[in-house]
XYZ file of C-alpha atoms in Angstrom:
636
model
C -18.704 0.864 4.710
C -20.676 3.680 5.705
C -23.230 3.397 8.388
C -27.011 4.816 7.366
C -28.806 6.305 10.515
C -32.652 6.081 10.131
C -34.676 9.404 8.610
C -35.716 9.947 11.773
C -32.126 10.225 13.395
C -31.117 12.442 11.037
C -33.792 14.673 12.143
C -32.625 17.680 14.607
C -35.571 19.083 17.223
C -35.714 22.643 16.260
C -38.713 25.030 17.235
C -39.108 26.624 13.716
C -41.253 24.289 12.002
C -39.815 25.509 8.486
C -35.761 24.863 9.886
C -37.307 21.817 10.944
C -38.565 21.174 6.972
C -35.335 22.039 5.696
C -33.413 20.037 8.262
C -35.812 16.885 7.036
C -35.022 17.742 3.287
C -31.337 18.202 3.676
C -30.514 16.148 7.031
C -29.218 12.934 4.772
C -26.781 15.116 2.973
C -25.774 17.311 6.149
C -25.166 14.147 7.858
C -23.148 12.387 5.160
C -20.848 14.966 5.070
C -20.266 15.017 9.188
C -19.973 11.503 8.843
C -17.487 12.016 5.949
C -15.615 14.404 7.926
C -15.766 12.520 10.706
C -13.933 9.677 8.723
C -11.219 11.850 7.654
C -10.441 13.263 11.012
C -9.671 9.486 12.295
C -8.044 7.862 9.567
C -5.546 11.365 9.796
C -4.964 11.763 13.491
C -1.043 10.341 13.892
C -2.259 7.304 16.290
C -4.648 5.730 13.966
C -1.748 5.685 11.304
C 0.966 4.535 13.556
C -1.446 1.176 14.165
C -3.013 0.822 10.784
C -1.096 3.082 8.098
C -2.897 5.179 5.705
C -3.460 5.338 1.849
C -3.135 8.305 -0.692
C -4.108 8.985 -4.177
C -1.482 9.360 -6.640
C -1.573 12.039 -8.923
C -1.721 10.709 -12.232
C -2.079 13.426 -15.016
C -4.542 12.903 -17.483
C -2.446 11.870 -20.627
C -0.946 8.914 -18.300
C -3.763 7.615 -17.167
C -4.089 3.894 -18.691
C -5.793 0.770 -17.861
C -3.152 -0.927 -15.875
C -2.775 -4.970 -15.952
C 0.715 -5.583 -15.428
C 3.235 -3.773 -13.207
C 7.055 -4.356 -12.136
C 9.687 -2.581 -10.105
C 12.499 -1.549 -12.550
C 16.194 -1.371 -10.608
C 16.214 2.188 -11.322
C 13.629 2.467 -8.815
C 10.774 3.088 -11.329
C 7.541 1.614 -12.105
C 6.981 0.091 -15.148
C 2.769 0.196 -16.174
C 1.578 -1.649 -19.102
C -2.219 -1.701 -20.413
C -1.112 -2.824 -24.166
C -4.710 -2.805 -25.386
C -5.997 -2.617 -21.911
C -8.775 -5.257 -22.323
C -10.147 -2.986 -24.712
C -11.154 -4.707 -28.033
C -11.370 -0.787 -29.798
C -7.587 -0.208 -28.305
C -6.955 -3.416 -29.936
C -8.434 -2.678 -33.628
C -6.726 0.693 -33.333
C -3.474 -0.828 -32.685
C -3.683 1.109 -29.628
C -1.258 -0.076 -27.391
C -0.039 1.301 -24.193
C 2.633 1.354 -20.992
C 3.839 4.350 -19.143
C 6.912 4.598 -17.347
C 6.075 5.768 -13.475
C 8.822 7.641 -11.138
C 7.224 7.001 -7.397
C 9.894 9.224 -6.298
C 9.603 12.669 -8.229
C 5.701 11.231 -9.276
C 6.771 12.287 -13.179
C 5.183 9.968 -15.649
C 6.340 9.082 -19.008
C 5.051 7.250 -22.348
C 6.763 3.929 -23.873
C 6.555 3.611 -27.249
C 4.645 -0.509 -26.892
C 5.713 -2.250 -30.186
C 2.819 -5.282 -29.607
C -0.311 -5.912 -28.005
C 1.179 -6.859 -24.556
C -2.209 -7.085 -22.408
C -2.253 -10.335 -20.855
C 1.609 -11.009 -21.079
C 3.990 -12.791 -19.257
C 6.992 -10.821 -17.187
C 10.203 -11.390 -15.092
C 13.283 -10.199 -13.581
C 16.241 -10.835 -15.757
C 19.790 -10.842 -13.967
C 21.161 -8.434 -15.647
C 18.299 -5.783 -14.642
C 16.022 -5.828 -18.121
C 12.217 -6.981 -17.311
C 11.515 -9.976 -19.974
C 8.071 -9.632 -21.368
C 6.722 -12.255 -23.467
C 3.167 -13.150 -25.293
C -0.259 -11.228 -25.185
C -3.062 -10.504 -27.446
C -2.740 -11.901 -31.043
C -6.967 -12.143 -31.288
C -9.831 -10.796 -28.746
C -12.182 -13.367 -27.783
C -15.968 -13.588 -29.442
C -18.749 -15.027 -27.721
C -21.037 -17.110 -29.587
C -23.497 -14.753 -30.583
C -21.272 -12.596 -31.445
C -19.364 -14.464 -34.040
C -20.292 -13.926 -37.180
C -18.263 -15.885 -39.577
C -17.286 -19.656 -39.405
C -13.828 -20.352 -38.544
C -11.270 -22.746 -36.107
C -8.262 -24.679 -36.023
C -6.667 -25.575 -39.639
C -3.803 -27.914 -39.341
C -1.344 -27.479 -42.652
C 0.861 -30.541 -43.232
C 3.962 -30.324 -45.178
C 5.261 -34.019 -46.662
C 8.355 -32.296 -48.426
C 11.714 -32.446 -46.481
C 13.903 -30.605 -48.643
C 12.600 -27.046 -47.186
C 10.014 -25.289 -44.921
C 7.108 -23.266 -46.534
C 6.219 -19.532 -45.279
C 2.435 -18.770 -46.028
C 1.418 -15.105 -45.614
C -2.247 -14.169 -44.079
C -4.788 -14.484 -46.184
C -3.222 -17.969 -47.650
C -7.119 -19.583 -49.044
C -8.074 -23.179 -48.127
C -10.893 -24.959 -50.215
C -12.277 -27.972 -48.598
C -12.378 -30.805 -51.376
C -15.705 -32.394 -50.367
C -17.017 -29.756 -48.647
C -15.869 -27.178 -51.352
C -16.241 -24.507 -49.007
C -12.881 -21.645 -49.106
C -11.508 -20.291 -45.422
C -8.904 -17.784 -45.320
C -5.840 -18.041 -42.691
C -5.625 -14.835 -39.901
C -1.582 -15.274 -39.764
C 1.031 -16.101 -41.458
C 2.990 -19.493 -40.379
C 5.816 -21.490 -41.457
C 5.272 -25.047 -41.961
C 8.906 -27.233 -40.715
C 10.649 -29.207 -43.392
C 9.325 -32.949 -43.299
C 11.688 -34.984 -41.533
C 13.708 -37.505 -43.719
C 14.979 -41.203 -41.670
C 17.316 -43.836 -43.066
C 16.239 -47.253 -41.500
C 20.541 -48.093 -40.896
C 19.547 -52.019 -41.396
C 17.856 -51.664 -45.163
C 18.798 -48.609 -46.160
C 15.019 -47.838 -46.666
C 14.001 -43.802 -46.110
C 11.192 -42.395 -44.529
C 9.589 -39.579 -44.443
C 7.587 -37.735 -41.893
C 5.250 -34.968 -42.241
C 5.736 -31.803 -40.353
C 2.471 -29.601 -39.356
C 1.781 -25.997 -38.199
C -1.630 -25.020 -36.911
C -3.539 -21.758 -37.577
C -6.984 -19.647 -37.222
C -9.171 -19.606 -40.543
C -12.272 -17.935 -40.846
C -15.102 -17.922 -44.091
C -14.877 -15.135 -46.347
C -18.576 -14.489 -45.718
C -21.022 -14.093 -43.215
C -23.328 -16.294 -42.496
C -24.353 -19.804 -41.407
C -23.980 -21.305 -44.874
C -20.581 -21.500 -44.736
C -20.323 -23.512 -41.483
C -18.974 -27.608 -41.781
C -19.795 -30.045 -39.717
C -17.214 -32.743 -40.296
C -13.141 -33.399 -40.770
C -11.940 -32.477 -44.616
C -8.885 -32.189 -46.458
C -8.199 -28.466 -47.606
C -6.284 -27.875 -51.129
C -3.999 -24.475 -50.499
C -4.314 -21.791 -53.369
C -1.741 -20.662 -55.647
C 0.321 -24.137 -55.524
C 0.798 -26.472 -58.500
C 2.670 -30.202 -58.854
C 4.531 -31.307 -56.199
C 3.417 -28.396 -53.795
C 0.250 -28.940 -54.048
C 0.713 -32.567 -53.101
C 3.046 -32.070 -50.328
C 1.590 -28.615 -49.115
C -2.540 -29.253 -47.292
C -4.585 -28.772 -44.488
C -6.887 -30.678 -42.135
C -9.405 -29.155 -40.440
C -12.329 -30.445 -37.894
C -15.430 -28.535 -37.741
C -15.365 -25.079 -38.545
C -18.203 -23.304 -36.984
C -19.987 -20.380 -34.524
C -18.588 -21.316 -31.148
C -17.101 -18.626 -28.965
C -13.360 -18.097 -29.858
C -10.986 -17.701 -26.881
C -8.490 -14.925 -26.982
C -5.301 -15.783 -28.522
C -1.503 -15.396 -27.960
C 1.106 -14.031 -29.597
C 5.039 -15.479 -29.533
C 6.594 -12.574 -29.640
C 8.732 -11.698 -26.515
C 10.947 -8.264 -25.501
C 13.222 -7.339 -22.724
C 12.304 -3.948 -21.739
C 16.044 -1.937 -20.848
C 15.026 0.399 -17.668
C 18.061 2.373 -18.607
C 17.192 3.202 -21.926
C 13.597 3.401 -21.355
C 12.721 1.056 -24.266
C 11.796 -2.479 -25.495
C 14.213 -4.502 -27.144
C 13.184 -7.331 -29.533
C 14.511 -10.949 -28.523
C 13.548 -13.891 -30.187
C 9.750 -14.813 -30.424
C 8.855 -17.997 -28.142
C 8.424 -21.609 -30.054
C 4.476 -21.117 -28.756
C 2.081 -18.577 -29.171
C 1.071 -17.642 -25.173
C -1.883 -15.467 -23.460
C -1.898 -15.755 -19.643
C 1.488 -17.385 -19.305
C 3.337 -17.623 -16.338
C 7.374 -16.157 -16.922
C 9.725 -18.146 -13.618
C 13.139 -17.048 -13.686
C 15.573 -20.377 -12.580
C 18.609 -20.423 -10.890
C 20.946 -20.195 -13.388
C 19.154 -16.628 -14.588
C 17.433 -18.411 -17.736
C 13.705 -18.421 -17.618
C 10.908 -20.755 -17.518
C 7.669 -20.084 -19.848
C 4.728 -22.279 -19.624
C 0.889 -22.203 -20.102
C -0.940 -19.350 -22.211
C -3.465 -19.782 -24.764
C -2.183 -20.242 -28.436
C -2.603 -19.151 -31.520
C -5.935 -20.593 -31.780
C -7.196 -20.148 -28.172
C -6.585 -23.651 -26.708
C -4.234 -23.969 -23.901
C -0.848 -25.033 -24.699
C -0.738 -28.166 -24.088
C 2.156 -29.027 -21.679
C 4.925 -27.154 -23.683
C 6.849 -25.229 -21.718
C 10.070 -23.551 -23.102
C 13.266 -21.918 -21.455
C 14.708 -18.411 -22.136
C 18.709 -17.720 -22.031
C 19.338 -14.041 -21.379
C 22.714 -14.848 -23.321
C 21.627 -15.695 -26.545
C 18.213 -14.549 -26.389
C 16.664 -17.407 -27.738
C 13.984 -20.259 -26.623
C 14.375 -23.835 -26.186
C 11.702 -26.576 -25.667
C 11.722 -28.374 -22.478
C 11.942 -32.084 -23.128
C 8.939 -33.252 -21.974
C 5.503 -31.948 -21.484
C 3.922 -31.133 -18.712
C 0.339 -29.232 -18.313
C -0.579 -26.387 -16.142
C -4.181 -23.962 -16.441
C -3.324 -20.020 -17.445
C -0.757 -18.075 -14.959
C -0.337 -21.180 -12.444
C 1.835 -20.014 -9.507
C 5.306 -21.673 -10.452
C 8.182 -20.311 -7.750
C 11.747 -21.345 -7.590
C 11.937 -23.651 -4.755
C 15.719 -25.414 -3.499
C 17.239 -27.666 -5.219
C 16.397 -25.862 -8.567
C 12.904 -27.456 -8.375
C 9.375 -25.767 -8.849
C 6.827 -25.402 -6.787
C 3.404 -25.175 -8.155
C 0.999 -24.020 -5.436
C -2.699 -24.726 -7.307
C -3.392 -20.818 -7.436
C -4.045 -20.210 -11.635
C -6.127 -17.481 -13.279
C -8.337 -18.220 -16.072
C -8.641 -21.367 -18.373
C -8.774 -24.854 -18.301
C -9.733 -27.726 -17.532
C -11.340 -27.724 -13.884
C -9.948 -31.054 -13.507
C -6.137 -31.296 -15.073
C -3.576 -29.271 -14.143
C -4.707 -27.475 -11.115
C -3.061 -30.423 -7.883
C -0.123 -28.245 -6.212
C 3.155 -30.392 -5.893
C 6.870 -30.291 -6.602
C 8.535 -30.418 -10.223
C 11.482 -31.165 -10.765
C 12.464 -30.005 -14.454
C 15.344 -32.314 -14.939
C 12.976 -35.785 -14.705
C 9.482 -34.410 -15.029
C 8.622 -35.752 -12.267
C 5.732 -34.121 -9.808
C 5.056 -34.982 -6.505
C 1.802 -33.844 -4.913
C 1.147 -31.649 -2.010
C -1.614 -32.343 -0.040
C -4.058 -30.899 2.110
C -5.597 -28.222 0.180
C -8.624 -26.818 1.350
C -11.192 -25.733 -0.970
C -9.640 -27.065 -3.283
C -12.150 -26.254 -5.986
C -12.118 -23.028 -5.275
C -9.147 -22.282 -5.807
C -8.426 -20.175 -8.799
C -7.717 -16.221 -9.011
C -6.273 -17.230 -5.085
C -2.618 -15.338 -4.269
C 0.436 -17.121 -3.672
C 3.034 -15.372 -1.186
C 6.470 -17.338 -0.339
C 6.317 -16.324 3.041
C 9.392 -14.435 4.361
C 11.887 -15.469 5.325
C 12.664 -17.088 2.297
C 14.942 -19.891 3.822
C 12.116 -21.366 5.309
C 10.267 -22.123 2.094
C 6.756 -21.548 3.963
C 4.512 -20.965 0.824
C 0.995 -18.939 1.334
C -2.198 -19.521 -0.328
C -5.122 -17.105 0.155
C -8.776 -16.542 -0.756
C -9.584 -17.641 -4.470
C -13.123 -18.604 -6.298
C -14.140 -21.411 -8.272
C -12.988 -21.810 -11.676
C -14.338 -19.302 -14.819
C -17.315 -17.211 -13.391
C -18.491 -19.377 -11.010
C -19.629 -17.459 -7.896
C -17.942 -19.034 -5.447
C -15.139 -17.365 -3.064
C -13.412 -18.450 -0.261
C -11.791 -16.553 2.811
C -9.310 -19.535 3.757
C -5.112 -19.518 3.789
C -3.497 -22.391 3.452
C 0.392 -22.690 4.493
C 2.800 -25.548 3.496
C 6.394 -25.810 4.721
C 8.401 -27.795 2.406
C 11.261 -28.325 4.813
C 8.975 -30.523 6.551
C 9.480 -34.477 6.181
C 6.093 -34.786 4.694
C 5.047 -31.244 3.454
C 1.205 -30.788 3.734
C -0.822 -27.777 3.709
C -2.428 -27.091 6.774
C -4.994 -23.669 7.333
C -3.559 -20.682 8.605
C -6.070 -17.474 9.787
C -8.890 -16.722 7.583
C -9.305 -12.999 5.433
C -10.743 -10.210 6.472
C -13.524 -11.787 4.160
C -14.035 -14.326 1.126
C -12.437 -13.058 -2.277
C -10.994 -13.996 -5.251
C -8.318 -11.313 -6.420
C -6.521 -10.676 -3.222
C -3.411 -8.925 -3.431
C -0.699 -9.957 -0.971
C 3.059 -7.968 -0.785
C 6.241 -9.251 1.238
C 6.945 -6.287 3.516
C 10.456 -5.779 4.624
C 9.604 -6.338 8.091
C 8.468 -10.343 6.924
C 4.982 -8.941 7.645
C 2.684 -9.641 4.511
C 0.460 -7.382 3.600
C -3.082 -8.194 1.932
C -5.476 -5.716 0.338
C -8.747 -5.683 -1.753
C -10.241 -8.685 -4.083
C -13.910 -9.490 -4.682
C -16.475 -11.851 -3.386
C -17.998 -12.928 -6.418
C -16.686 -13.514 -10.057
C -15.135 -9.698 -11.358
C -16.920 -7.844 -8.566
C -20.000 -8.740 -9.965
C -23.325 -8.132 -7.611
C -21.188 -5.298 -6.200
C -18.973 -7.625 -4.079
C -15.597 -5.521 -3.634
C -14.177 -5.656 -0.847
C -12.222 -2.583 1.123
C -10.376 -4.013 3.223
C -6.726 -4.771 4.390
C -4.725 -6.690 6.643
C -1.546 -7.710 7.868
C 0.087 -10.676 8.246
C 2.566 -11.799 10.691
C 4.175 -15.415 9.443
C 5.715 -15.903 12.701
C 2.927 -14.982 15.090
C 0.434 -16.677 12.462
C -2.057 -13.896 13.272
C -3.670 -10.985 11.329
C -4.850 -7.858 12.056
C -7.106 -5.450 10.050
C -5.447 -2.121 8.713
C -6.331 1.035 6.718
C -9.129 0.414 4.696
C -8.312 0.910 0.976
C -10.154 4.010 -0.812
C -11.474 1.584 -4.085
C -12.431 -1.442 -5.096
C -10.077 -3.985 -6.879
C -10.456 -7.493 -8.390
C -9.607 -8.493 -11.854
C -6.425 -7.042 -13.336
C -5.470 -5.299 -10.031
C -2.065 -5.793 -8.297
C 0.382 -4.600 -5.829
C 3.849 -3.564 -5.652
C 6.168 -2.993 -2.661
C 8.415 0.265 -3.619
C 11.811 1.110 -2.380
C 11.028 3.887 0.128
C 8.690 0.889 1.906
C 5.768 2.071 0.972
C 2.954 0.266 -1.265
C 1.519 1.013 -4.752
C -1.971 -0.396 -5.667
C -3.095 -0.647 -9.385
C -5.700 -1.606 -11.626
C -9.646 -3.363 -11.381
C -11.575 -4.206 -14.154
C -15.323 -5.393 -12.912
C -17.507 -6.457 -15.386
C -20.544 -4.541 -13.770
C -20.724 -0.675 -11.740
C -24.283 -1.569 -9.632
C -25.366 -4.224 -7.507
C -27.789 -5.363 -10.134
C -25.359 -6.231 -12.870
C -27.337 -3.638 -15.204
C -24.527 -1.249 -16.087
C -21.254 -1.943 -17.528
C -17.956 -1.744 -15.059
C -15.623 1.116 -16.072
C -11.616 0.145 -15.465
C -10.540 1.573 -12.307
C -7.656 3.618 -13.746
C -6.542 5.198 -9.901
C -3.388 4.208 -8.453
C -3.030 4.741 -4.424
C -0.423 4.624 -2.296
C -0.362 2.499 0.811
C 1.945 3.990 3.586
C 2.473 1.165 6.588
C 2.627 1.721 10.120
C 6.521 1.318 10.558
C 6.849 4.653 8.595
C 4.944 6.565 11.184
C 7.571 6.150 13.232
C 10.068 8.545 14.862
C 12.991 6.860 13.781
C 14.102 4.946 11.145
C 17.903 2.999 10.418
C 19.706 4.441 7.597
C 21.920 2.904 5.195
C 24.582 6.088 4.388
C 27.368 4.872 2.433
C 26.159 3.119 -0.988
C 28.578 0.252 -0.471
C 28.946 -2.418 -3.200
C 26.429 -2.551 -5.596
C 27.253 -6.340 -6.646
C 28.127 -8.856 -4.196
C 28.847 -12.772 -5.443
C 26.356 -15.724 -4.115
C 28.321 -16.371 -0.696
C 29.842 -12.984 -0.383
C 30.068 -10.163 2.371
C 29.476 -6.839 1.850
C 29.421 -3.744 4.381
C 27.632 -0.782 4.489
C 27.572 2.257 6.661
C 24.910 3.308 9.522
C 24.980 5.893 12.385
C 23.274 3.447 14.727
C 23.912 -0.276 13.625
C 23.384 -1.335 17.361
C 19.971 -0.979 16.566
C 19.858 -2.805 13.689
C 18.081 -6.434 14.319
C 17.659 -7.650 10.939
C 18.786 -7.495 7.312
C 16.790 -8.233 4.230
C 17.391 -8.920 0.616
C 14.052 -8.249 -1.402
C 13.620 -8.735 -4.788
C 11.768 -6.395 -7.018
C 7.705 -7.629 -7.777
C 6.324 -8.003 -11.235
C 2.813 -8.412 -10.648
C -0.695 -9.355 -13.010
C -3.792 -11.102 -12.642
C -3.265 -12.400 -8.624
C 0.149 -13.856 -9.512
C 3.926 -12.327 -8.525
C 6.204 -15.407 -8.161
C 9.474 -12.593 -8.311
C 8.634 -11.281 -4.752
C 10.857 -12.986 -2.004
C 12.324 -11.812 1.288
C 15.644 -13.268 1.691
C 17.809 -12.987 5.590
C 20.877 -12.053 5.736
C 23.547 -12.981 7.866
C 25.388 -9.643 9.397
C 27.643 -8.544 11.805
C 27.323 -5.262 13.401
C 30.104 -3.079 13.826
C 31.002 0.379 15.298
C 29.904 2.482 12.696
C 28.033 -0.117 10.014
C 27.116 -3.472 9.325
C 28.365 -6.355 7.177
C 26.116 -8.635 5.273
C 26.763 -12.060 4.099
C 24.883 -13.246 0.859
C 23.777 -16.787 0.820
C 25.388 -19.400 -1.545
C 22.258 -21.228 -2.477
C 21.080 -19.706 -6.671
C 18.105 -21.200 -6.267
C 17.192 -19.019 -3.212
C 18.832 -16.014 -4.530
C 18.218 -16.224 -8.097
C 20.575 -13.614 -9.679
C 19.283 -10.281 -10.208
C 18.598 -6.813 -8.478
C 17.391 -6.629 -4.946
C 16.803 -3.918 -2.716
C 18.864 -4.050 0.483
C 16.693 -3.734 3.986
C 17.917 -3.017 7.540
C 15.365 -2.899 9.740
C 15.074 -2.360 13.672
C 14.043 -3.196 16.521
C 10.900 -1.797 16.607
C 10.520 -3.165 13.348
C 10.881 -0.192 11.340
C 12.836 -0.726 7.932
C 15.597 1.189 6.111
C-alpha cells in the first residue's frame, strides 16, 4: 500500500514564488514517482530478495492472453492454461472456447484447439502422465430478472423394458391439464424399464426408468409459467410409446437458473499437445472435485447437473485403462469442489474447504471417508466453521505426517464474511482434532497456498470480502514453516487475486500466479471488475542464493513403489534432504494433487541414492519432480 504524505509535505520551500506554484501543482505527482522509485530500488537491491524473494511479470503476447481458471503442471515441464469460455457468457454463445499451452522455460505460448466448454471443470494427474479433465459449462446461469422464459426440471419416465429411448433437443412436452408446450435444451436417453420375475409366483414386474432434463416455454412471457406438478404427453409418439414414453414436471417458472454441467470428460496428452475424448461421466458436473486414488483410478464427486442442482451424493470412479466411469455404490453428499485428498489407508480426507453451492448446512463437517463402507468419521475442532468456504487446503509437507492445513475462507455464497485463521489437524494422532495454527497476513477468502520444496508453504493474495468486492484485495504474501509453526511476510505480490486465481509451483522452483475475476474495479461497487488476465512469477528466497545442489546425471526416470534409485551430484555431502513433489493442478482455491513426499537416501562419493516409499496411497502413481535440497535450504 502506498503511503499519502499530506499537501503540505509534498510542498518544497523554494524562494521563487512561481517554482513554489508549480511545485504545489505538480508535488503529488513528483512525489509519487520518488516514492515509486523508491519502491523499486528496495524490492531490487540483492538483500531484500535473499529474505523475501521477488515477483516478475510474464510476458504474455497478446493473442495468448486468456482468462485463466484452471492451471496444471504437465510432465513435460509445461503449463497447461484453460479459460474454456472464461466466465464469459458471449465466449460461451460464440462457442468460444479457450486453453493455451505455456513453456515457463523458453516463455513460448501456444493455442489448444478446446473441443467443449471446459470453464469450471474438474482436473487430475493421471499415472501415466495425461491431465484428466472432466465437466464444465453445459448452461450459464440467469438471475431472476433476467430470465425471460419459464422453464425447470422435466423428469421423462420410460415404463417399456424392451429398449431405451434417445430424444434429440427440441423433443416438445404439452402439459395435459395445464396444456401449456415446453421444449427440452438437450438431448437424453431414457434407460430401458427394468423387468423382475418374483422366483416364488412367477409374477413379473416392471419398473420405470427416468432421465431428467432442462425445458423452457417457447415464448416469452409470464403466461406461460405453471404453478403446480403435471403430467407432460411427448410429441411425435403414438400407441404404446406414447403410453410408456412421459414426463413429470413441478413448477416451471422465473427463478434464477444455476449454471449447469456437462458429462463430458478428456484426457489432455502433454506429448501430443491435444485432448483426447474418453467416455462422458454417468453425471452431468460444474465445480466438481477430480481425486486420483491409489490404485491410479479417479474419484469424481459434486458439480452441478444438468439442471443446476447439486448432484446429489453420486460420486463415480474413472479407470485410466478402460476409460470408462463407474458409480460408487452408495451416495454420499459433498457442496461444489470440497477438498477430498488421498489420505493412508486408501481413505479420503475431506477438510470442510468447498467453493460455491450448497446447502450451508449438509455437506460441509470435515472427517474421514472411507470409500469401501461409506462410512465418515468427523474431525473436530474447526474454527470458524461457518466461514469456511473458498478457504485453501495444503497437506502440509512432509507428506508422511499427514498434517493437513486449512487457511482463511468466507462465509458461504456472497456473504461478506472472511476469516484470517489456519487450522492444522494431524491424523496420526489418536484422536485427530484441529487445533489453530498462526493467523494470515490478513482475513481472505481465495488464498493461494503452494508446497515449496524446502516443506516451506507458501501463501499469496485472496480477498477480504466476497470477489474483491468493496476493493478488498489483498497484496500480500507469506511463508510458512510447518515445523517451526511460524510465518513470516514476503514480497508483496504486484496484483490483486481472488476468484478464479491460483498458483503453481514450477520445476526450476520458482512460482507462477494466475487468474482473478472480481465482480467490481472501485471501492464503491459502481463499475464492473475486468478479469485479471497477468500472470507473474514468484522467485523465493532460496534462489538468491550463491549455491545451489545439482542433480547431473538424469538417472532412472521410473522407479517401482519401494524402490531405490541413484542419481549423480558434485557435492552430495551437502545434500540434507530429498523430495518427491507431485505436479499441482489448481482452480477455484482447491489443488488436492500437490504433496511433498521424503525420501529416504544415502549419500555417496559422487551422488545420492533415493528410496521410494511402498505405501500407493502416499505416492499415488504418477509423475513427480525429484528435489535435493541443502543445507541452507536451497533446492535442486
Amino acid at each position: 500500500m502506498k503511503y499519502r504524505p499530506s499537501r503540505r509535505a509534498r510542498r518544497v520551500t523554494i524562494a521563487t514564488a512561481v517554482v513554489l506554484a508549480l511545485a504545489g501543482v505538480n508535488g503529488p505527482a513528483l512525489y509519487g514517482f520518488a516514492s515509486e522509485k523508491y519502491h523499486q530500488y528496495t524490492i531490487n537491491k540483492p538483500e531484500y530478495k535473499a529474505a523475501k524473494g521477488h515477483w516478475d511479470v510474464v510476458d504474455v503476447p497478446d493473442a495468448y492472453r486468456i482468462n485463466t481458471i484452471h492451471a496444471a503442471l504437465l510432465h513435460t515441464g509445461k503449463v497447461l492454461l484453460v479459460a474454456g469460455s472464461g466466465n464469459n457468457a458471449a465466449n460461451f454463445k460464440a462457442k468460444s472456447f479457450r486453453t493455451v499451452l505455456w513453456d515457463p522455460a523458453r516463455n513460448t505460448f501456444k493455442n489448444i484447439p478446446t473441443p467443449k466448454d471446459l470453464f469450471c471443470s474438474g482436473h487430475t494427474q493421471l499415472p501415466n502422465g495425461n491431465l484428466l479433465v472432466a465437466g464444465g459449462t453445459q448452461r450459464y446461469e440467469k438471475l431472476g430478472g433476467d430470465v425471460k422464459k419459464a422453464g425447470g426440471l422435466m423428469i421423462v419416465y420410460n415404463e417399456n423394458p424392451d429398449g431405451p429411448r434417445t430424444f434429440p433437443a427440441g423433443t416438445l412436452f404439452t402439459g395435459k391439464q395445464n396444456g401449456k408446450t415446453f421444449a427440452s435444451k438437450d438431448a437424453i436417453v431414457v434407460p430401458r424399464a427394468k423387468k423382475t420375475k418374483d422366483p416364488a409366483t412367477g409374477r413379473v414386474t416392471v419398473t420405470h426408468s427416468e432421465a431428467r432434463v432442462y425445458v423452457e416455454a417457447l415464448e416469452d412471457g409470464p403466461a406461460y409459467s405453471t404453478g403446480a406438478q403435471d403430467n407432460y404427453r411427448i410429441h411425435g409418439l403414438t400407441g404404446a410409446d406414447a403410453r410408456n414414453f412421459y414426463g413429470i414436471a413441478q413448477k416451471l417458472s422465473f427463478d434464477k437458473k444455476d449454471f449447469q454441467g456437462i458429462k463430458d470428460s478428456f484426457e489432455f496428452d502433454p506429448v501430443a499437445e491435444r485432448y483426447i475424448s474418453v467416455d462422458p461421466m454417468n453425471e452431468a458436473r460444474w465445480y466438481p472435485t477430480l481425486t486420483t486414488l491409489e490404485d491410479g483410478k479417479v474419484l469424481s464427486v459434486s458439480g452441478l447437473d444438468e439442471i443446476g442442482q447439486v448432484v446429489p451424493g453420486k460420486n463415480e470412479i474413472y479407470d485410466p485403462a478402460t476409460k470408462k466411469w463407474t458409480y460408487l455404490p452408495k451416495q454420499r453428499f459433498f457442496p461444489t469442489y470440497p477438498a477430498l485428498f488421498l489420505t493412508d489407508k486408501g481413505r479420503i480426507f475431506y477438510t470442510g474447504s468447498n467453493a460455491g453451492y450448497g446447502p450451508d448446512n449438509v455437506g460441509r463437517t470435515p472427517g474421514i471417508w472411507d470409500l469401501k463402507s461409506n462410512a465418515f468419521r468427523v474431525v473436530p475442532g474447526m474454527s470458524d466453521p461457518k466461514i469456511l468456504e473458498t478457504s485453501m487446503s495444503v497437506l502440509l509437507p512432509p507428506a508422511q505426517e499427514q498434517r493437513y492445513m486449512v487457511l482463511g475462507g468466507g462465509g458461504v455464497g456472497e456473504d461478506p464474511r472472511s476469516t484470517a485463521k489456519t487450522r492444522i489437524v494431524d491424523l496420526h494422532a489418536p484422536s485427530p482434532r484441529f487445533t489453530d495454527g498462526p493467523d494470515l497476513y490478513e482475513k481472505a477468502r481465495y488464498p493461494s497456498s503452494v508446497i515449496m520444496p524446502d516443506d516451506t508453504v507458501l501463501t499469496t493474495n485472496g480477498s477480504g470480502d466476497y470477489r474483491g468486492r468493496s476493493d478488498s484485495n489483498v497484496l500480500k504474501a507469506e511463508l510458512y514453516d510447518p515445523k517451526a509453526n511460524t510465518s513470516r511476510p514476503v514480497a508483496d505480490p504486484l496484483v490483486g487475486r481472488n476468484y478464479h486465481s491460483g498458483a503453481l509451483l514450477l520445476p526450476d522452483g520458482r512460482v507462477m500466479t494466475f487468474g482473478s475475476d472480481s465482480l467490481y474495479a472501485d471501492k464503491d461497487n459502481t463499475k464492473p471488475g475486468v478479469f485479471q488476465q497477468q500472470i507473474d512469477l514468484y522467485t523465493p528466497p532460496y534462489l538468491f542464493r550463491s549455491s545451489r545442489p545439482e542433480l547431473t546425471d538424469p538417472g532412472p526416470k521410473t522407479v517401482a513403489l519401494g524402490g531405490t534409485a541413484t542419481y549423480r551430484s558434485p557435492r552430495p555431502a551437502s545434500i540434507k534432504k530429498m523430495r518427491l513433489i507431485r505436479p499441482g493442478s489448481f482452480t477455484h482455491v482447491t489443488n488436492i494433487e500437490q504433496r511433498s513426499i521424503a525420501l529416504d537416501f544415502t549419500a555417496t562419493k559422487d551422488g545420492v541414492t533415493v528410496t521410494v516409499p511402498k505405501d500407493p496411497s502416499l505416492v499415488p502413481p504418477g509423475w513427480y519432480m525429484l528435489n535435493a535440497v541443502d543445507d541452507q535450504g536451497t533446492p535442486s
